């Protein structure tokens, strides 16, 4: 049983690190992509107005 504890903590820390990295990458991706999506929507609206 004592050997189980360090392994459990290691897995827990690894999981938290992975989640943190994923969150940061997701936020970065969203920040970069948001203006593109916004301009795309605006262009679509303009096309709708033209039609």
Short mmCIF file of N, CA and C in Angstrom, two decimals, residues 9-41:
data_model
loop_
_atom_site.label_atom_id
_atom_site.label_comp_id
_atom_site.label_asym_id
_atom_site.label_seq_id
_atom_site.Cartn_x
_atom_site.Cartn_y
_atom_site.Cartn_z
N UNK A 9 -0.12 10.18 -6.45
CA UNK A 9 0.18 11.61 -6.48
C UNK A 9 0.83 12.00 -7.80
N UNK A 10 1.69 11.14 -8.31
CA UNK A 10 2.36 11.40 -9.59
C UNK A 10 1.34 11.50 -10.71
N UNK A 11 0.41 10.54 -10.74
CA UNK A 11 -0.65 10.53 -11.76
C UNK A 11 -1.52 11.78 -11.61
N UNK A 12 -1.85 12.13 -10.38
CA UNK A 12 -2.68 13.31 -10.12
C UNK A 12 -1.99 14.59 -10.62
N UNK A 13 -0.72 14.73 -10.30
CA UNK A 13 0.05 15.90 -10.74
C UNK A 13 0.16 15.94 -12.26
N UNK A 14 0.43 14.81 -12.86
CA UNK A 14 0.53 14.70 -14.32
C UNK A 14 -0.78 15.13 -14.97
N UNK A 15 -1.89 14.64 -14.41
CA UNK A 15 -3.23 14.97 -14.92
C UNK A 15 -3.49 16.47 -14.82
N UNK A 16 -3.16 17.07 -13.68
CA UNK A 16 -3.37 18.51 -13.50
C UNK A 16 -2.51 19.33 -14.46
N UNK A 17 -1.27 18.90 -14.66
CA UNK A 17 -0.36 19.60 -15.58
C UNK A 17 -0.92 19.55 -17.01
N UNK A 18 -1.38 18.37 -17.42
CA UNK A 18 -1.95 18.19 -18.76
C UNK A 18 -3.19 19.08 -18.93
N UNK A 19 -4.05 19.07 -17.95
CA UNK A 19 -5.27 19.88 -18.01
C UNK A 19 -4.93 21.37 -18.10
N UNK A 20 -3.94 21.79 -17.33
CA UNK A 20 -3.51 23.19 -17.34
C UNK A 20 -2.97 23.59 -18.71
N UNK A 21 -2.13 22.74 -19.29
CA UNK A 21 -1.55 22.99 -20.62
C UNK A 21 -2.66 23.06 -21.66
N UNK A 22 -3.59 22.12 -21.59
CA UNK A 22 -4.71 22.09 -22.54
C UNK A 22 -5.55 23.37 -22.42
N UNK A 23 -5.80 23.80 -21.20
CA UNK A 23 -6.57 25.01 -20.97
C UNK A 23 -5.86 26.23 -21.58
N UNK A 24 -4.56 26.34 -21.36
CA UNK A 24 -3.78 27.46 -21.89
C UNK A 24 -3.80 27.44 -23.42
N UNK A 25 -3.56 26.27 -24.00
CA UNK A 25 -3.55 26.15 -25.46
C UNK A 25 -4.92 26.47 -26.04
N UNK A 26 -5.98 26.01 -25.38
CA UNK A 26 -7.34 26.28 -25.83
C UNK A 26 -7.64 27.78 -25.78
N UNK A 27 -7.25 28.42 -24.68
CA UNK A 27 -7.46 29.87 -24.53
C UNK A 27 -6.70 30.63 -25.62
N UNK A 28 -5.45 30.25 -25.84
CA UNK A 28 -4.61 30.88 -26.87
C UNK A 28 -5.24 30.72 -28.25
N UNK A 29 -5.70 29.51 -28.54
CA UNK A 29 -6.35 29.21 -29.82
C UNK A 29 -7.61 30.05 -30.00
N UNK A 30 -8.42 30.13 -28.96
CA UNK A 30 -9.66 30.91 -29.02
C UNK A 30 -9.36 32.39 -29.23
N UNK A 31 -8.36 32.90 -28.54
CA UNK A 31 -7.99 34.32 -28.68
C UNK A 31 -7.52 34.61 -30.10
N UNK A 32 -6.81 33.67 -30.70
CA UNK A 32 -6.33 33.86 -32.07
C UNK A 32 -7.43 33.69 -33.11
N UNK A 33 -8.34 32.78 -32.85
CA UNK A 33 -9.38 32.45 -33.84
C UNK A 33 -10.61 33.35 -33.75
N UNK A 34 -10.88 33.93 -32.61
CA UNK A 34 -12.10 34.72 -32.41
C UNK A 34 -12.25 35.85 -33.44
N UNK A 35 -11.21 36.69 -33.66
CA UNK A 35 -11.38 37.75 -34.65
C UNK A 35 -11.69 37.22 -36.04
N UNK A 36 -11.07 36.12 -36.41
CA UNK A 36 -11.33 35.50 -37.72
C UNK A 36 -12.80 35.12 -37.84
N UNK A 37 -13.31 34.44 -36.82
CA UNK A 37 -14.72 34.04 -36.83
C UNK A 37 -15.63 35.26 -36.87
N UNK A 38 -15.25 36.28 -36.13
CA UNK A 38 -16.05 37.50 -36.08
C UNK A 38 -16.11 38.16 -37.47
N UNK A 39 -14.97 38.28 -38.13
CA UNK A 39 -14.92 38.89 -39.47
C UNK A 39 -15.70 38.03 -40.46
N UNK A 40 -15.61 36.71 -40.31
CA UNK A 40 -16.35 35.80 -41.19
C UNK A 40 -17.85 36.04 -41.04
N UNK A 41 -18.29 36.17 -39.80
CA UNK A 41 -19.71 36.42 -39.53
C UNK A 41 -20.13 37.76 -40.12
#
